[in-house]
PDB file of C-alpha atoms and ligand atoms in Angstrom:
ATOM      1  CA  UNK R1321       0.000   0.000   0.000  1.00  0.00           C
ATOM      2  CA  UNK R1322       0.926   3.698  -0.666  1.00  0.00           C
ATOM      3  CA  UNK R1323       0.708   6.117   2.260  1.00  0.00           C
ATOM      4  CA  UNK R1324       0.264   9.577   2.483  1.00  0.00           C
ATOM      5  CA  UNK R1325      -1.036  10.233  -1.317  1.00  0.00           C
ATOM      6  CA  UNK R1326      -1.866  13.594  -1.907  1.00  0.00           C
ATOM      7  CA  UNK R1327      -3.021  13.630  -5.574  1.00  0.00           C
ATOM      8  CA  UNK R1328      -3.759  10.943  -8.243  1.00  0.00           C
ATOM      9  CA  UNK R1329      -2.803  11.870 -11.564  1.00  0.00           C
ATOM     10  CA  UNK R1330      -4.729  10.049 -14.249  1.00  0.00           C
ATOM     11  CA  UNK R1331      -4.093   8.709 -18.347  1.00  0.00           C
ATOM     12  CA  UNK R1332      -7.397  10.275 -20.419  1.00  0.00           C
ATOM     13  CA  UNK R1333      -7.057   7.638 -22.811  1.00  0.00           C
ATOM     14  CA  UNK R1334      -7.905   3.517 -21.863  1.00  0.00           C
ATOM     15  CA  UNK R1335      -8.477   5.192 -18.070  1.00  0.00           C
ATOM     16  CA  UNK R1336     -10.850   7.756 -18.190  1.00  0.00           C
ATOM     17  CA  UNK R1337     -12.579   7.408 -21.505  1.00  0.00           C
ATOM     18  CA  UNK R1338     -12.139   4.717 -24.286  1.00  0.00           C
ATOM     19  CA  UNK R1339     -10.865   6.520 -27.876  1.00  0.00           C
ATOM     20  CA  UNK R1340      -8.571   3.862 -28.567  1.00  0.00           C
ATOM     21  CA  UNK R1341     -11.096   3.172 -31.396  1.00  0.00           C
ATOM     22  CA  UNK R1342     -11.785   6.664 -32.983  1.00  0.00           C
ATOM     23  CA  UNK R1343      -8.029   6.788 -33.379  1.00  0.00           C
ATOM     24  CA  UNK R1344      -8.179   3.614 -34.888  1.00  0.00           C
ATOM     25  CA  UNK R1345     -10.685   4.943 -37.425  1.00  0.00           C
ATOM     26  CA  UNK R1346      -9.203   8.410 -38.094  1.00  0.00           C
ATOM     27  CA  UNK R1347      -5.806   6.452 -38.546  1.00  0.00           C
ATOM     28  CA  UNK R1348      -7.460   3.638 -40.960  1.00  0.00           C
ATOM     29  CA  UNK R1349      -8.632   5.856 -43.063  1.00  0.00           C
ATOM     30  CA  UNK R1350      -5.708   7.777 -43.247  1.00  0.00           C
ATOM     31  CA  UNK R1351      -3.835   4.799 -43.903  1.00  0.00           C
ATOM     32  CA  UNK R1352      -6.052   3.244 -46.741  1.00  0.00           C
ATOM     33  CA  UNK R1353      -5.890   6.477 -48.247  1.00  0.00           C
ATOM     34  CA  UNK R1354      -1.807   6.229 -48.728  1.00  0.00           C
ATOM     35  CA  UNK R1355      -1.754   2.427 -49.156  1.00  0.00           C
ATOM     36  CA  UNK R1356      -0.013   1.783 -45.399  1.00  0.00           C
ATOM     37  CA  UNK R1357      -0.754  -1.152 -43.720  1.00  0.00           C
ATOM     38  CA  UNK R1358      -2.696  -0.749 -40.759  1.00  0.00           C
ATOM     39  CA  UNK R1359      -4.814  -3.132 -38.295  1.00  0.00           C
ATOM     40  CA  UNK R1360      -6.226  -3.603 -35.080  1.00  0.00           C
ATOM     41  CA  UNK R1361      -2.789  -5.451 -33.773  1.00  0.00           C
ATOM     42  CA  UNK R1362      -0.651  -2.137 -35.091  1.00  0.00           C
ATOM     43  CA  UNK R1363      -3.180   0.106 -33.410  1.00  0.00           C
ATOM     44  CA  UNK R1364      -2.399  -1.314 -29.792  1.00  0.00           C
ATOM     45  CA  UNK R1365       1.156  -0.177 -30.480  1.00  0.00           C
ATOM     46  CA  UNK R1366      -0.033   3.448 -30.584  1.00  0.00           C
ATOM     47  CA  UNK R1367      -1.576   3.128 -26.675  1.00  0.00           C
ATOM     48  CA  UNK R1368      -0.044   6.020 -25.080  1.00  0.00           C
ATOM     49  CA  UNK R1369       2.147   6.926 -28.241  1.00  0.00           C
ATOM     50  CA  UNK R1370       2.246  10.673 -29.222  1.00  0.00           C
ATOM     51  CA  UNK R1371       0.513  11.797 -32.506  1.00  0.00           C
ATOM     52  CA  UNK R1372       3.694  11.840 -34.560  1.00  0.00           C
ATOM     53  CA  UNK R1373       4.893   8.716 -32.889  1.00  0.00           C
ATOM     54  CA  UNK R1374       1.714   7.120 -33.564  1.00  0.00           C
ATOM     55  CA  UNK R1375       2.203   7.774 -37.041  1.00  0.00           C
ATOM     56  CA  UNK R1376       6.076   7.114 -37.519  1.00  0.00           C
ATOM     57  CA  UNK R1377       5.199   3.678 -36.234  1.00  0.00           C
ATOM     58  CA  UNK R1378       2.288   3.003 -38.857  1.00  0.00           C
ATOM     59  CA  UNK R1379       4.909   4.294 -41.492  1.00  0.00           C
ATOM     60  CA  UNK R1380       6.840   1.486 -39.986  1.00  0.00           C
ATOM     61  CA  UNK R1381      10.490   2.951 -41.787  1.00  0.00           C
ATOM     62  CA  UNK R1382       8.959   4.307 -44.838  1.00  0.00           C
ATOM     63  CA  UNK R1383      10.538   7.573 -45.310  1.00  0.00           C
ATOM     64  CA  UNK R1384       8.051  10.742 -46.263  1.00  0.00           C
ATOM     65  CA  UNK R1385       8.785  14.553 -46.102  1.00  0.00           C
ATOM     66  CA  UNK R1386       8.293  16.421 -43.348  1.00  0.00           C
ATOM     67  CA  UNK R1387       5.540  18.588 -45.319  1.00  0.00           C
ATOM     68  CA  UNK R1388       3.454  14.985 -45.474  1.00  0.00           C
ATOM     69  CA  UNK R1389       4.271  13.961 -42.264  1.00  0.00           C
ATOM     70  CA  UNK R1390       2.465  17.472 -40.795  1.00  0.00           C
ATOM     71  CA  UNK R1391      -0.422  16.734 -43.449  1.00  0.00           C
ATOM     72  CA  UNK R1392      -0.531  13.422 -42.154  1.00  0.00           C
ATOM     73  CA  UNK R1393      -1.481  14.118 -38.740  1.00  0.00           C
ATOM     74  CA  UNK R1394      -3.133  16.985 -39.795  1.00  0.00           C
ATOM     75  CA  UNK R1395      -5.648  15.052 -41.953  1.00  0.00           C
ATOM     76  CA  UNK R1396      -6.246  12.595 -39.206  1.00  0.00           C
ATOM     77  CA  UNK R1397      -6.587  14.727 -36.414  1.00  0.00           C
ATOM     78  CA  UNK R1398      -9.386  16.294 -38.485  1.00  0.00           C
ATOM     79  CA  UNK R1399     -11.461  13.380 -38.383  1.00  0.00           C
ATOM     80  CA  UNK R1400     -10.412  12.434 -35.152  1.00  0.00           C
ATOM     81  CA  UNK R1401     -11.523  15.313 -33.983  1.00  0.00           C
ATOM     82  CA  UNK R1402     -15.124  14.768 -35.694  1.00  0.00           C
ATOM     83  CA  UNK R1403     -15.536  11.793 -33.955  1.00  0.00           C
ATOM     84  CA  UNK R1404     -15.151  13.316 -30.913  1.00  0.00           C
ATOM     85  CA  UNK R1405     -18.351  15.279 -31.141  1.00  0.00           C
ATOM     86  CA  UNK R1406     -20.019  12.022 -30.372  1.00  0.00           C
ATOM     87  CA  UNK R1407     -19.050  11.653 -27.122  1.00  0.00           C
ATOM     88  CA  UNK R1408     -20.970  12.418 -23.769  1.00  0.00           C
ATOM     89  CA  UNK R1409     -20.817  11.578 -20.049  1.00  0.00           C
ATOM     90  CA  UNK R1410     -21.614   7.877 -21.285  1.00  0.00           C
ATOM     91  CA  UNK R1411     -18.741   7.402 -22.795  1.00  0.00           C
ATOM     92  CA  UNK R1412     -16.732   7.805 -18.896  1.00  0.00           C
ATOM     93  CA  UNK R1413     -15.874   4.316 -18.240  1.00  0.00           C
ATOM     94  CA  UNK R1414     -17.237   2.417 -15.489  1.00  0.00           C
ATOM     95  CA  UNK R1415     -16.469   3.061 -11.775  1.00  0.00           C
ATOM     96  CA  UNK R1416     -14.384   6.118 -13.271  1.00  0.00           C
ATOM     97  CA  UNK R1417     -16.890   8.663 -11.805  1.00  0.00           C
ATOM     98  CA  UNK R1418     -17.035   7.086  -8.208  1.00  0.00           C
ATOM     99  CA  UNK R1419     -13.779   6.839  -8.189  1.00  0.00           C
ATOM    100  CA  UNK R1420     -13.098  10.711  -8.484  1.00  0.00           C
ATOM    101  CA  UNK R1421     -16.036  11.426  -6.300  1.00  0.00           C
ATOM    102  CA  UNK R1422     -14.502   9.326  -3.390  1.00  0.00           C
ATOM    103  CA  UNK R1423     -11.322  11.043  -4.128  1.00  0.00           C
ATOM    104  CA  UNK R1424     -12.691  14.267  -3.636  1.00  0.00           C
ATOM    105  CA  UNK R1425     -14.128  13.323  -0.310  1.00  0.00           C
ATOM    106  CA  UNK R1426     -10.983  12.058   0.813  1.00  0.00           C
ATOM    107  CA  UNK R1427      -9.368  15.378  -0.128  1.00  0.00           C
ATOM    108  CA  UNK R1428      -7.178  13.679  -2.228  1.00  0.00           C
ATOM    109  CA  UNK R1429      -6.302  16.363  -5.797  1.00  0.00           C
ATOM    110  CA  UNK R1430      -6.951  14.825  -8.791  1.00  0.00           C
ATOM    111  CA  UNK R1431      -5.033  15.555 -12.028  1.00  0.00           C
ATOM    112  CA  UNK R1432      -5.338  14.820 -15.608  1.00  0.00           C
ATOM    113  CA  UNK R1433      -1.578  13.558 -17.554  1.00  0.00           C
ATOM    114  CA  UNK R1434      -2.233  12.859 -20.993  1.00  0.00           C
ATOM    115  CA  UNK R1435      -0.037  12.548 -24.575  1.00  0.00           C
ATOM    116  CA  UNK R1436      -3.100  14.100 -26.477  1.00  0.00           C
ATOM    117  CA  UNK R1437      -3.566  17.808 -27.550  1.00  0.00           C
ATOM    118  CA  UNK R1438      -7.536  16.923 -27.566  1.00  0.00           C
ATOM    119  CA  UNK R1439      -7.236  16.334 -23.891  1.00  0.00           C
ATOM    120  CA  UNK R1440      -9.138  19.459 -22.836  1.00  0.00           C
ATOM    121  CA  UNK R1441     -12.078  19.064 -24.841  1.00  0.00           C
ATOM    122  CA  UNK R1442     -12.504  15.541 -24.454  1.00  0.00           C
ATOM    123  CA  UNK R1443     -12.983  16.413 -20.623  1.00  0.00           C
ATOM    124  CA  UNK R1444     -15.044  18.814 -21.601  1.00  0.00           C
ATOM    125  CA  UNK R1445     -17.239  16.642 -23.391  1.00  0.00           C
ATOM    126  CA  UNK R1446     -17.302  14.157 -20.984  1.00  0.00           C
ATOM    127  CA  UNK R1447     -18.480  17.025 -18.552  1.00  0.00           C
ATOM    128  CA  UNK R1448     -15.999  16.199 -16.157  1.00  0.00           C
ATOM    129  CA  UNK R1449     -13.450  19.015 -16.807  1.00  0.00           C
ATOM    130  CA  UNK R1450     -14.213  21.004 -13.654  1.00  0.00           C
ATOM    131  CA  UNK R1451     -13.058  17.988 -11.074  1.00  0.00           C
ATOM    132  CA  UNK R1452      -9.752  18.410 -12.007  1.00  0.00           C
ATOM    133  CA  UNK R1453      -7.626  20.311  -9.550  1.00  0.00           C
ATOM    134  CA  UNK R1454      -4.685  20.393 -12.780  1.00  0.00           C
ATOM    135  CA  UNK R1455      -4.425  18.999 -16.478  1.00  0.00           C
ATOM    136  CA  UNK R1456      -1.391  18.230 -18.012  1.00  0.00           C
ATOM    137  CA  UNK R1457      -1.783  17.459 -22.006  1.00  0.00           C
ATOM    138  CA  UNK R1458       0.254  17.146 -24.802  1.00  0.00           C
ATOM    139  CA  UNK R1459       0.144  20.724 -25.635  1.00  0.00           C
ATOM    140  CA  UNK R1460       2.399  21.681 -21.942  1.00  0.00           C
ATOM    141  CA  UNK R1461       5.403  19.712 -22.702  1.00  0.00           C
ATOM    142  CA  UNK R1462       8.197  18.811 -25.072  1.00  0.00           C
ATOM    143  CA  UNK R1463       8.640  15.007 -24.503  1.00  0.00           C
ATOM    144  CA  UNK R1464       6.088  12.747 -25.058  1.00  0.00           C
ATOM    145  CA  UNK R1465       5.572   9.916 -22.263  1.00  0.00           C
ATOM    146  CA  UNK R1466       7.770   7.858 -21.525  1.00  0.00           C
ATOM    147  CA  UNK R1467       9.522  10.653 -20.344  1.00  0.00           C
ATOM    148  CA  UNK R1468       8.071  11.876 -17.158  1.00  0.00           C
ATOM    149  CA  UNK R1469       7.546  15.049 -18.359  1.00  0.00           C
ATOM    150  CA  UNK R1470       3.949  15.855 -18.351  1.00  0.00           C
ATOM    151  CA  UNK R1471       3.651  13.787 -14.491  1.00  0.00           C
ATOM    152  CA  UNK R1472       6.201  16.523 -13.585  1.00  0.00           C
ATOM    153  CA  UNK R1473       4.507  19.457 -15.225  1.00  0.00           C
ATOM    154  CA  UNK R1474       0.866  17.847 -13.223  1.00  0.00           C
ATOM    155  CA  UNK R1475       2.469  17.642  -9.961  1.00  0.00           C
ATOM    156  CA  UNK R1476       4.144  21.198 -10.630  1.00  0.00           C
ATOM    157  CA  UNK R1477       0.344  22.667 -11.034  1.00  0.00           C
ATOM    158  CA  UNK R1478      -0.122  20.673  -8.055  1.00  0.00           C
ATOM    159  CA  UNK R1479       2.374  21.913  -5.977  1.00  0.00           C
ATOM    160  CA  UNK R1480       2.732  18.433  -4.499  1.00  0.00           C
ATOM    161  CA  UNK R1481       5.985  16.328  -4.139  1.00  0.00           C
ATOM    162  CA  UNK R1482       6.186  13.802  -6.722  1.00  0.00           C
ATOM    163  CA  UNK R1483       6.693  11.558  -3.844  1.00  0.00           C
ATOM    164  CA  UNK R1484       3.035  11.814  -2.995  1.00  0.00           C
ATOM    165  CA  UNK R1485       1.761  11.156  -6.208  1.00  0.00           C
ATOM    166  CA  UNK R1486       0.116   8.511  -7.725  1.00  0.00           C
ATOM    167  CA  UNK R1487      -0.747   7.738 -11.607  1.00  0.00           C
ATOM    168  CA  UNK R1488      -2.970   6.052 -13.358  1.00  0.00           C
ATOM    169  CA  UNK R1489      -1.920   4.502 -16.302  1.00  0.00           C
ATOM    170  CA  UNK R1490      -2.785   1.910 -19.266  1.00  0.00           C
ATOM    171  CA  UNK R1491       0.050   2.349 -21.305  1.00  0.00           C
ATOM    172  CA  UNK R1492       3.627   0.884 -20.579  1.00  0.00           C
ATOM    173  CA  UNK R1493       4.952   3.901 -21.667  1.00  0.00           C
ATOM    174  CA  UNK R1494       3.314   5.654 -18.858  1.00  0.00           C
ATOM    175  CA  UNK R1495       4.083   3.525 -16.436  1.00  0.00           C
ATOM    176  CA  UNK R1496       7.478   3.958 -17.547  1.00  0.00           C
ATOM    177  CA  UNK R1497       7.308   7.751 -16.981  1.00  0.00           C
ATOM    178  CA  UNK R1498       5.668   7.610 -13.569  1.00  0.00           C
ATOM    179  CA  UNK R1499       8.411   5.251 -12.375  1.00  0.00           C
ATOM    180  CA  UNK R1500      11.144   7.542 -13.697  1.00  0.00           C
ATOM    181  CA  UNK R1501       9.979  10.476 -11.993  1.00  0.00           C
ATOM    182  CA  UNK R1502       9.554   8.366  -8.545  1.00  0.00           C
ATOM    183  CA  UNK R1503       5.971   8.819  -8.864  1.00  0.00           C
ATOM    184  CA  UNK R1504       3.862   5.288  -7.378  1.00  0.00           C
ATOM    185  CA  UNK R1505       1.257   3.491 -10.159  1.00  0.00           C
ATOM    186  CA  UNK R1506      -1.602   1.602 -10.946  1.00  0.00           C
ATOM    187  CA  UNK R1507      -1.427  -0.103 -13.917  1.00  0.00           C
ATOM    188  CA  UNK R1508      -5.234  -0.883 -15.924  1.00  0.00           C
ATOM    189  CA  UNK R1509      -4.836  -3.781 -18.084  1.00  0.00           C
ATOM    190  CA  UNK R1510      -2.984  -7.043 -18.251  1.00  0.00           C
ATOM    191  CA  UNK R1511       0.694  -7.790 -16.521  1.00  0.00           C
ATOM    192  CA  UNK R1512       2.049  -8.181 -19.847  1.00  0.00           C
ATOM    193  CA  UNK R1513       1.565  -4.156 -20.539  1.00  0.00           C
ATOM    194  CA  UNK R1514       1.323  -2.342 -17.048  1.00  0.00           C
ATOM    195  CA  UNK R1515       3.288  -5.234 -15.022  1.00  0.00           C
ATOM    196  CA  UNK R1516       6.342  -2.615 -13.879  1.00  0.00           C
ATOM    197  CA  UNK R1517       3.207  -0.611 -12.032  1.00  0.00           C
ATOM    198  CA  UNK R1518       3.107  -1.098  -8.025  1.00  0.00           C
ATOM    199  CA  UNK R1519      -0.745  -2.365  -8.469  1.00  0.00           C
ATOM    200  CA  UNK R1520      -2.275  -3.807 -11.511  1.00  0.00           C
ATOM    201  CA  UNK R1521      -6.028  -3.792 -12.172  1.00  0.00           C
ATOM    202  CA  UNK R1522      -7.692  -5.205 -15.000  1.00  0.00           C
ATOM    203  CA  UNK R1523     -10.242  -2.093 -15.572  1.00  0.00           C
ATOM    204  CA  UNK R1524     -11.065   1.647 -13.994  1.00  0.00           C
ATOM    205  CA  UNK R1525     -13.954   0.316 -11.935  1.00  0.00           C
ATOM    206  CA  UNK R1526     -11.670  -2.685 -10.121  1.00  0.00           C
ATOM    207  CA  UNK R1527      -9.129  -0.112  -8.438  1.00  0.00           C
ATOM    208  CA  UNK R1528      -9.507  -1.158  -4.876  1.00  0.00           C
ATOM    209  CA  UNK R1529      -8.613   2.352  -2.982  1.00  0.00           C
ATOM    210  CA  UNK R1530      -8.406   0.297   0.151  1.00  0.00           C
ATOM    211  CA  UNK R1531      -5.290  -2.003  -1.503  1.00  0.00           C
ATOM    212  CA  UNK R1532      -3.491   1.002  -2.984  1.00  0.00           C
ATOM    213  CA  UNK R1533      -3.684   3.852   0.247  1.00  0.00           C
ATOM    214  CA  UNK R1534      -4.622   1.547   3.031  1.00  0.00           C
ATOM    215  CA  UNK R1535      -7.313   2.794   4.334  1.00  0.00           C
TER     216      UNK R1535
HETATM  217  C1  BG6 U1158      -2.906   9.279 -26.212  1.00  0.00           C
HETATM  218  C2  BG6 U1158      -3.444   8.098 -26.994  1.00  0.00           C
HETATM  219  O1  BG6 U1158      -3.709   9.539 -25.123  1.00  0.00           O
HETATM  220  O2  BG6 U1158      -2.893  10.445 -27.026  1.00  0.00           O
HETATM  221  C3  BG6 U1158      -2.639   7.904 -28.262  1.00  0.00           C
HETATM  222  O3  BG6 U1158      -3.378   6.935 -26.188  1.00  0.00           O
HETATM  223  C4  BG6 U1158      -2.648   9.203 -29.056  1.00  0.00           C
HETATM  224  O4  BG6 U1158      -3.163   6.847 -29.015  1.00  0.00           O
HETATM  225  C5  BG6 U1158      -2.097  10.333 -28.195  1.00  0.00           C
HETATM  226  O5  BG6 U1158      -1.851   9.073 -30.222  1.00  0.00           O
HETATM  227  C6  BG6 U1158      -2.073  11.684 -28.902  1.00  0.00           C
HETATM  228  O6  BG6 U1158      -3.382  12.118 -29.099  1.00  0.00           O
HETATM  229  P1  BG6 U1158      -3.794  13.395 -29.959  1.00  0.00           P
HETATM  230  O7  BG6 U1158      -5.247  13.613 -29.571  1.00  0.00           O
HETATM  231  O8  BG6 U1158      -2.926  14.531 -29.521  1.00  0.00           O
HETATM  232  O9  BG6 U1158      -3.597  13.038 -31.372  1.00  0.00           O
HETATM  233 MG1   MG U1159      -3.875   5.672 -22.109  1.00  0.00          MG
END
C-alpha cells in the first residue's frame, strides 16, 4: 500500500474514456488512403504513443517529407476530432466517476496527464473538466511519455511532491514515466503491458482504494 497520497494523476485515454477506437478509425482511413498497412494489432502499439509517434510507427520505416508527415497528422486529427463530437458523459468508463467522487471526499487532488492535444475538450465533453484540480496534455510539454515530463509538469500545477503522487496509467509507456519520476502506479490492463506498475487492475472500476492507500 501507498501512504500519504496527496493527488492521483490520471491517463485520459484507456483510463478515463475509451478513444482507442476513434483513433483507430481516423488512422485507418488515413492509412487506406496512402496504401499503409494498418490493423487492429498495429493500433495497440499506438496506446499512449504521441501523434507523430503514432504515425512514424504506422509508417513502420517508410521515409516521407516532413511537409506529409504534418499533413498526415493533420488530416487525421481532423477526423479524429469529428468523432469526438459524439461523445458524452456515457462514454466515462465504469467506476471512473465514483472513483473521483470518493477522491474528492478524501481530499485527495486529482489531475489529468495525458499525450493528447484533444485532452481538454474531451474532458469537456465528458463534462468532467471542472473535477480536475490540474491537467497536463500534450500541448504543456516537449517530450512525449515515456519521459516523465507531463507527471512533472501535473504535480508542478499541483504543488505536491512527486513523492506523494500517484498515476494512473494503461500504457507501458506511462508507467514507464511515472516510475522515472519516482511517482507510485496503478497499472489498468494485463501484466504483460502495465506489469512494472506497483498495483495492476484489470479495468477503472476494479481499483480497490483500500489495496493502494490503506485505508
Ligand atoms: C494518447 C493516446 O492519449 O494520445 C494515443 O493513447 C494518441 O493513441 C495520443 O496518439 C495523442 O493524441 P492526440 O489527440 O494529440 O492526437
Ligand atoms: Mg492511455
Amino acid at each position: 500500500m501507498r501512504k500519504n497520497i496527496e493527488a492521483f494523476i490520471f491517463d485520459l485515454d484507456g483510463v478515463i474514456t475509451d478513444t482507442a477506437e476513434l483513433h483507430y478509425l481516423a488512422w485507418k482511413n488515413m492509412a487506406d488512403r496512402e496504401g499503409y498497412t494498418f490493423n487492429r494489432a498495429i493500433n495497440e502499439k499506438l496506446r499512449g504513443v504521441s501523434r507523430r509517434a503514432s504515425l512514424e510507427i504506422i509508417l513502420a520505416g517508410l521515409k516521407i517529407s516532413e511537409e506529409k508527415i504534418l499533413t498526415l497528422m493533420e488530416e487525421k486529427n481532423t477526423e479524429y476530432k469529428e468523432l469526438l463530437e459524439t461523445l458524452t458523459s456515457k462514454d466515462i468508463l465504469d467506476g471512473v466517476m465514483e472513483l473521483l467522487n470518493e477522491l474528492k471526499k478524501r481530499g485527495i487532488k486529482v489531475a489529468l496527464a495525458s499525450a493528447s492535444k484533444n485532452a481538454v475538450p474531451i474532458l469537456k465533453k465528458l463534462e468532467i473538466f471542472d473535477l480536475f484540480d490540474a491537467i497536463g496534455d500534450g500541448n504543456c510539454v516537449e517530450r512525449a511519455k515515456p519521459a516523465p515530463d507531463v507527471f512533472i509538469h501535473a504535480a508542478g500545477q499541483l504543488q505536491i511532491a512527486v513523492s506523494r503522487c500517484l498515476v494512473v496509467e494503461d500504457a507501458e509507456a506511462g508507467v514507464l514515466g511515472a516510475i522515472d519520476c519516482g511517482m507510485s502506479s496503478v497499472g489498468i490492463g494485463p501484466h504483460e503491458r502495465v506489469g512494472a506498475a506497483d498495483f495492476v487492475f484489470e479495468t477503472p472500476g476494479d481499483i480497490n482504494l483500500y489495496e493502494v492507500l490503506g485505508n
